[in-house]
Short mmCIF file of C-alpha atoms and ligand atoms in Angstrom, two decimals:
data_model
loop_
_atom_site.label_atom_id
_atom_site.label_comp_id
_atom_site.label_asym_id
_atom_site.label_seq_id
_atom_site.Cartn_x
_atom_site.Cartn_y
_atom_site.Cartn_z
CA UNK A 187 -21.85 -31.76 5.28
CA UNK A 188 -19.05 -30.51 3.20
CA UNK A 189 -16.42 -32.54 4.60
CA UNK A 190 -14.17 -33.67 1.89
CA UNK A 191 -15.35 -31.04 -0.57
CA UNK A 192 -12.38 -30.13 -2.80
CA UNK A 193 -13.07 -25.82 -4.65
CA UNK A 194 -11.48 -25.54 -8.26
CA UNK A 195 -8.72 -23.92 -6.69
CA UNK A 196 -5.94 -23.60 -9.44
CA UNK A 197 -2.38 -24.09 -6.92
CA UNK A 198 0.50 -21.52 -6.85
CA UNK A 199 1.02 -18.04 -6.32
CA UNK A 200 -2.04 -15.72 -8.19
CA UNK A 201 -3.00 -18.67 -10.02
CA UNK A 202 -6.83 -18.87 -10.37
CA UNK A 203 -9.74 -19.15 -12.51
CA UNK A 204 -11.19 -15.01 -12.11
CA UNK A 205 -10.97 -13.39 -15.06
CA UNK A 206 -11.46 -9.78 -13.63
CA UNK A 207 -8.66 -7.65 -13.38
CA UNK A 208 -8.89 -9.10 -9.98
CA UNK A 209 -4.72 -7.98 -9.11
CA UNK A 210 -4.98 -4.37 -9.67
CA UNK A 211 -6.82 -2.73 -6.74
CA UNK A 212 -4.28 -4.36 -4.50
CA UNK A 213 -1.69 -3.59 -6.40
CA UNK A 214 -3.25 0.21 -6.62
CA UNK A 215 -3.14 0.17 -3.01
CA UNK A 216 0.09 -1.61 -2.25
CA UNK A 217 1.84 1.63 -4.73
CA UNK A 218 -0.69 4.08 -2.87
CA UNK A 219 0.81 3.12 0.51
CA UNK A 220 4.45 2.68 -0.24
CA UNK A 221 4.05 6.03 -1.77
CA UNK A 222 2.74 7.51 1.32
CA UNK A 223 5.51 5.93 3.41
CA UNK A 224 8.24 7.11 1.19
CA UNK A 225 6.66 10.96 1.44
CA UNK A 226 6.65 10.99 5.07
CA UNK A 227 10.05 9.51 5.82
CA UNK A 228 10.87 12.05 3.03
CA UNK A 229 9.31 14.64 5.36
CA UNK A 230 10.51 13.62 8.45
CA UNK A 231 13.77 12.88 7.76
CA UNK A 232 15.20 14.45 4.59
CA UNK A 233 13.43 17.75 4.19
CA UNK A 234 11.40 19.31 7.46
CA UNK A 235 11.62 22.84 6.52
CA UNK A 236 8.35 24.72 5.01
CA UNK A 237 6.11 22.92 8.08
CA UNK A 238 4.20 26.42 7.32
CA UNK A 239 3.25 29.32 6.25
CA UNK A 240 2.02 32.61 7.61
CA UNK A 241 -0.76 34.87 5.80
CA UNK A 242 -1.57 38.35 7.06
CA UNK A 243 -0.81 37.18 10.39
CA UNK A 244 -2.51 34.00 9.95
CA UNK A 245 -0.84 30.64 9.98
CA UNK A 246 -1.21 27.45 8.04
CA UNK A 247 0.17 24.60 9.29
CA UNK A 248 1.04 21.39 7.65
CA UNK A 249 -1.01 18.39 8.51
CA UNK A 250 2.27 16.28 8.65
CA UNK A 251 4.31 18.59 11.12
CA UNK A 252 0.37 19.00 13.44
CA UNK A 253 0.30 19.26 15.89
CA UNK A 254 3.58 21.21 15.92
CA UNK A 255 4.19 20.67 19.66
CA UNK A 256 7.64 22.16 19.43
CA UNK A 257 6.21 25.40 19.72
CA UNK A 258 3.98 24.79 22.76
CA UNK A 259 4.92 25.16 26.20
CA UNK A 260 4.10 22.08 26.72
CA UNK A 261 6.36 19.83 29.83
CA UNK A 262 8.89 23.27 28.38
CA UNK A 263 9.27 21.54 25.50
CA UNK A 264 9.59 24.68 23.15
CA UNK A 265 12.72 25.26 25.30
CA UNK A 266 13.87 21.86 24.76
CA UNK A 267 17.23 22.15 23.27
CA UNK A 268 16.51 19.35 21.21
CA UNK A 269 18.95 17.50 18.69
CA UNK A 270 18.42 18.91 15.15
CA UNK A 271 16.56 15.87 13.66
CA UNK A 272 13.91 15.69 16.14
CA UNK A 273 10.95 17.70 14.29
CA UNK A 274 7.34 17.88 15.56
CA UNK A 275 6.41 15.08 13.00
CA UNK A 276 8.76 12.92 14.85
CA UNK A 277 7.39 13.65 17.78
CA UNK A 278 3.56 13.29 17.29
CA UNK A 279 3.12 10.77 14.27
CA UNK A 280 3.82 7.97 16.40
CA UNK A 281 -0.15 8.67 16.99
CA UNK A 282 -1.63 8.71 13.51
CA UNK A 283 0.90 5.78 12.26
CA UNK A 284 -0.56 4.05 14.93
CA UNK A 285 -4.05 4.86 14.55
CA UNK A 286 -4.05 4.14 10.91
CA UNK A 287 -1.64 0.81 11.05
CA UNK A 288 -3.78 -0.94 13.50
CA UNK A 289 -7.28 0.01 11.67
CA UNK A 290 -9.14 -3.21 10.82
CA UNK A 291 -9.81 -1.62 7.58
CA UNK A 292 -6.11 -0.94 6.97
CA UNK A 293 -5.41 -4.80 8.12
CA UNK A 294 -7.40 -5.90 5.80
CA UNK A 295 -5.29 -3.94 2.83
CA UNK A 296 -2.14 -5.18 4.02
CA UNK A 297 -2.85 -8.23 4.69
CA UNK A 298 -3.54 -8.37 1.27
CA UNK A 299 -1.16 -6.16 -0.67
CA UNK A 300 2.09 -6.76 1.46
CA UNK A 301 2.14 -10.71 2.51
CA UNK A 302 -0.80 -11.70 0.08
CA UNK A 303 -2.77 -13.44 2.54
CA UNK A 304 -5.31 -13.86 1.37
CA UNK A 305 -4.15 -12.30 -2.63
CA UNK A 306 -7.55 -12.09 -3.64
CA UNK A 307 -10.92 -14.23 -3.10
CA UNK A 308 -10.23 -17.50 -5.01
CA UNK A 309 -6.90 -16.71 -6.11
CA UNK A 310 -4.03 -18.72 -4.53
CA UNK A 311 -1.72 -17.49 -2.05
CA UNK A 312 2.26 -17.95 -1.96
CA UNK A 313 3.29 -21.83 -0.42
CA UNK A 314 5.20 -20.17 2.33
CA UNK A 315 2.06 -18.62 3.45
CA UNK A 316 0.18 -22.05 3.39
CA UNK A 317 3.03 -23.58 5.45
CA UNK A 318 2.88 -21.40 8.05
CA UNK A 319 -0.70 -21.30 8.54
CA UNK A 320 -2.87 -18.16 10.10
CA UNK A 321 -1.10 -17.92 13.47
CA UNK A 322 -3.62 -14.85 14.82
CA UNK A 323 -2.80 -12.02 16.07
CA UNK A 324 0.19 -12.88 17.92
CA UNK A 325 4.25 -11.34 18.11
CA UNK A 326 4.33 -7.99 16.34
CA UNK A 327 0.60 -7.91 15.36
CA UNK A 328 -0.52 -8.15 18.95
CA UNK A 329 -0.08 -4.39 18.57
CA UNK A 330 -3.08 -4.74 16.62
CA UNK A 331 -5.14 -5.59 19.88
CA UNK A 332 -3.88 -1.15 21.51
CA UNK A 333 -6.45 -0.22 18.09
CA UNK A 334 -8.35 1.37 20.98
CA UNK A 335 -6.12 3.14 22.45
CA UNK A 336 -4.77 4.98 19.55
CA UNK A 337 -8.13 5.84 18.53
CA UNK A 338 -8.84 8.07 21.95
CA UNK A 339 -5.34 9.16 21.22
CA UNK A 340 -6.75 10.27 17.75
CA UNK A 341 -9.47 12.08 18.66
CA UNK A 342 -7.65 14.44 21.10
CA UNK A 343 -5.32 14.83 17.42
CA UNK A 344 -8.81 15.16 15.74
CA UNK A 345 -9.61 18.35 17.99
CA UNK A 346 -5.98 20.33 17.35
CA UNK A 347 -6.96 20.16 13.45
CA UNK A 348 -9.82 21.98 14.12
CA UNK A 349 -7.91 24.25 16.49
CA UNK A 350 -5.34 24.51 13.82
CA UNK A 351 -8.39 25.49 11.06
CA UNK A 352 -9.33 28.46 13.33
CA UNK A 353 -5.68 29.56 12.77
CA UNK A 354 -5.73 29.87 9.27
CA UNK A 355 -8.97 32.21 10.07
CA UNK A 356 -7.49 34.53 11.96
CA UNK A 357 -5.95 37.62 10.48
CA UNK A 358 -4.64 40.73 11.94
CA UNK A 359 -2.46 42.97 9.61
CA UNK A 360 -2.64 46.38 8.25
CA UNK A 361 -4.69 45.33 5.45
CA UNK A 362 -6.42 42.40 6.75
CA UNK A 363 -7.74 42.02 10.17
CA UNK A 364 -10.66 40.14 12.19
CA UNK A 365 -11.66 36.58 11.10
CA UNK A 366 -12.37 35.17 7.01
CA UNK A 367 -11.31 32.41 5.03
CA UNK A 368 -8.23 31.88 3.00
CA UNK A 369 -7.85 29.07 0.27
CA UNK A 370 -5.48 27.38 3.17
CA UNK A 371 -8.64 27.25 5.31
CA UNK A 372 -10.38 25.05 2.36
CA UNK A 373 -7.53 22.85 2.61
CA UNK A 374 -6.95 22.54 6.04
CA UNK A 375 -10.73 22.55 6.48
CA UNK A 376 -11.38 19.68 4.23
CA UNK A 377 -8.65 17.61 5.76
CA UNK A 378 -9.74 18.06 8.92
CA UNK A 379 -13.45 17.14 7.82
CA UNK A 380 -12.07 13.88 6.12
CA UNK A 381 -10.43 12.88 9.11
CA UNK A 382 -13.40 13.31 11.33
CA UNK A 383 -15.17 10.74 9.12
CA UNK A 384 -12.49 8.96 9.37
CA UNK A 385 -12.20 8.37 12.72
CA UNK A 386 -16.22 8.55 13.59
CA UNK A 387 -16.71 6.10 11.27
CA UNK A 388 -14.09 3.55 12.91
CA UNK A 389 -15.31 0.00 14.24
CA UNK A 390 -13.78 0.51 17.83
CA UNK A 391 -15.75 3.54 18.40
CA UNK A 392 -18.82 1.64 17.31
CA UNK A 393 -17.71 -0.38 19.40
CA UNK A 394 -17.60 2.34 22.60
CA UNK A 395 -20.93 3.99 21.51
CA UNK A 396 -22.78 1.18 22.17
CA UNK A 397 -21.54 -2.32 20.53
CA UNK A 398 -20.54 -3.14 23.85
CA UNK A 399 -23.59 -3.34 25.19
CA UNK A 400 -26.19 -6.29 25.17
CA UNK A 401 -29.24 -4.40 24.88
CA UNK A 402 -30.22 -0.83 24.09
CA UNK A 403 -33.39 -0.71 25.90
CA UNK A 404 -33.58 2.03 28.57
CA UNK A 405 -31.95 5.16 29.21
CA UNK A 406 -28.56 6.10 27.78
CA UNK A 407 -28.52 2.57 26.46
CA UNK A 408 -31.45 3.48 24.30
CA UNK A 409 -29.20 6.88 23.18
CA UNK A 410 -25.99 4.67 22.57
CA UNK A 411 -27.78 1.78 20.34
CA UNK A 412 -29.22 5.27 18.11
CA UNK A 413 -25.58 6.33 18.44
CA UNK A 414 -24.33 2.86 17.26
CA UNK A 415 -26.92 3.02 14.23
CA UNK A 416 -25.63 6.16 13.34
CA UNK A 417 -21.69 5.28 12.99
CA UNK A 418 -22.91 1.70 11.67
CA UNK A 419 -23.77 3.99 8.46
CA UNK A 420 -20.65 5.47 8.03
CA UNK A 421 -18.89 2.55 9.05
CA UNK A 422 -19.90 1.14 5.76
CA UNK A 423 -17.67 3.39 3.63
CA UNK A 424 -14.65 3.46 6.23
CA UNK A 425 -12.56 2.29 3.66
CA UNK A 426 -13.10 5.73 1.57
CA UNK A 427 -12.77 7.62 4.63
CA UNK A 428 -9.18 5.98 5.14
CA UNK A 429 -8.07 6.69 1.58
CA UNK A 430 -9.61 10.39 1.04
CA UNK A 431 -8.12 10.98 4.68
CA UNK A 432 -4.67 10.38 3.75
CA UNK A 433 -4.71 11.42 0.50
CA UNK A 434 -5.31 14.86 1.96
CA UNK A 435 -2.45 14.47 4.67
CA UNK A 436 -0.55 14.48 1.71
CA UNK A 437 -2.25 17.17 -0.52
CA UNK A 438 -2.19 19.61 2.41
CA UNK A 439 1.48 19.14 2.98
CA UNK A 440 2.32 19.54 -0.58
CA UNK A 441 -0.09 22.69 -0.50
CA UNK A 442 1.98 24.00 2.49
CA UNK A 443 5.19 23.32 1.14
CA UNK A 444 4.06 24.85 -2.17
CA UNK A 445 2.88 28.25 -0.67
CA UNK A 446 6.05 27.90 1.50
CA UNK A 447 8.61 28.07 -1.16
CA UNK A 448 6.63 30.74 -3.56
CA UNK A 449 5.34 28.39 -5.81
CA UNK A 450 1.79 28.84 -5.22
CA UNK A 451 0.10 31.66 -3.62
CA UNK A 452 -2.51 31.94 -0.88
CA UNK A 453 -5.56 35.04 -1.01
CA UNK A 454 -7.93 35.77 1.66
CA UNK A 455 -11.04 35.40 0.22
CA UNK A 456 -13.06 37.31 2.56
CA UNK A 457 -12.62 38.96 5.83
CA UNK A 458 -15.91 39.92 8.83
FE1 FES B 3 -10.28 1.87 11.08
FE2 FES B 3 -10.74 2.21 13.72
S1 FES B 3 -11.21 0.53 12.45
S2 FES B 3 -9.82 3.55 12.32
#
């Protein structure tokens, strides 16, 4: 049944019969991500000072440059003598980069924005495309298959952001001193939040929580098919998670870097 069935399908590159506006959230998201890749090499490369900023004793750390593992004595690494490029970003955002670059979510976005396959639901895609065919997840995209990996790498990143939120709520100066909230707390808070949806909403973990399992019958199968229910309803808007997420990478940097170099200024708001 079917079998010979031609679709309207108007041929060459964006050619089709939609008459939405059906090019500009890809092309929203294609500027969106080039953007964000153009910050961070900024970041990392160009400009790494301002990572932070202190408040009555209190530090606020920028999501980029967290966790800044320069400064741990971690494997002595905060007597490293390392060479003057290497910054904690360098270090650590191998993690997040890969976390976020093999999302199935994110897949789907550049799939679409960055090699147009598919461009859009019934919109033509370019001929090179067609003539090499879907090949699967094969050469450089078999990375896609360590998705799993990265995410339990994530989650241990996950937990330092909260650590890092109880720094910006500790203060101990002459003026200020026990535990409050500053306006870097809101912002550190709130991009620690959105990444915790992010990441509890992902497919893989759905995946761990119970998805693997054939039945959720008895026992801690029972608790991991509720479990699997649960991140099944915020899997459905992972896609916002991933945007508001990194948006606020990026906001709390610039917040950071702002506060940093006196052109914005941080207040505790209250102190216990
Ligand atoms: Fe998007 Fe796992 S599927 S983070």
């Amino acid at each position: 049944m079917g079998e010979g069935i031609k679709l309207p399908v108007l041929n060459g590159l964006g050619r089709t019969n939609r008459i939405d506006n059906w090019w500009s959230q890809p092309m929203a998201m294609g500027i969106g991500l080039t953007a964000a890749l153009l910050y961070t090499f900024w970041r990392l490369f160009l400009y790494d000072a301002d990572i932070s900023y202190a408040l009555h004793g209190s530090t606020v750390m920028s999501p980029i440059f967290s966790p800044n593992v320069l400064e741990w004595n971690l494997f002595g690494l905060n007597e490293w003598n390392h060479p003057e490029w290497v910054n904690a970003a360098i270090l650590v955002l191998w993690i997040p980069f890969g976390f976020r670059g093999t999302c199935y979510y994110m897949r789907r976005v550049y799939y679409r924005t960055f090699f147009a396959s598919p461009t859009a639901c019934w919109v033509d895609e370019p001929d090179i495309n067609k003539a090499i065919g879907y090949k699967g997840e094969k050469r450089l995209f078999i990375f896609n298959n360590l998705h799993r990996y990265f995410l339990y790498a994530a989650m241990v990143i996950l937990v330092i952001k909260w650590w890092d939120v109880t720094h910006t709520m500790h203060f101990h100066s002459a003026t200020h001193d026990g535990y409050g909230v500053s306006i870097g707390t809101f912002v550190m808070g709130i991009e620690a939040f959105l990444l915790t949806m992010y990441v509890t909403s992902c497919h893989a973990l759905r995946h761990l929580a119970g998805g693997m399992l054939d039945r959720w019958t008895t026992g801690i199968s029972r608790v991991r098919g509720v479990l699997f229910g649960k991140i099944s309803v915020l899997n459905r808007s992972h896609g916002f998670w991933f945007w508001t997420s990194l948006i606020f990478v990026f906001l709390g940097d610039l917040w950071v870097l702002a506060v940093a170099e006196g052109r914005l200024s941080d207040m505790v708001l209250f102190v216990v």
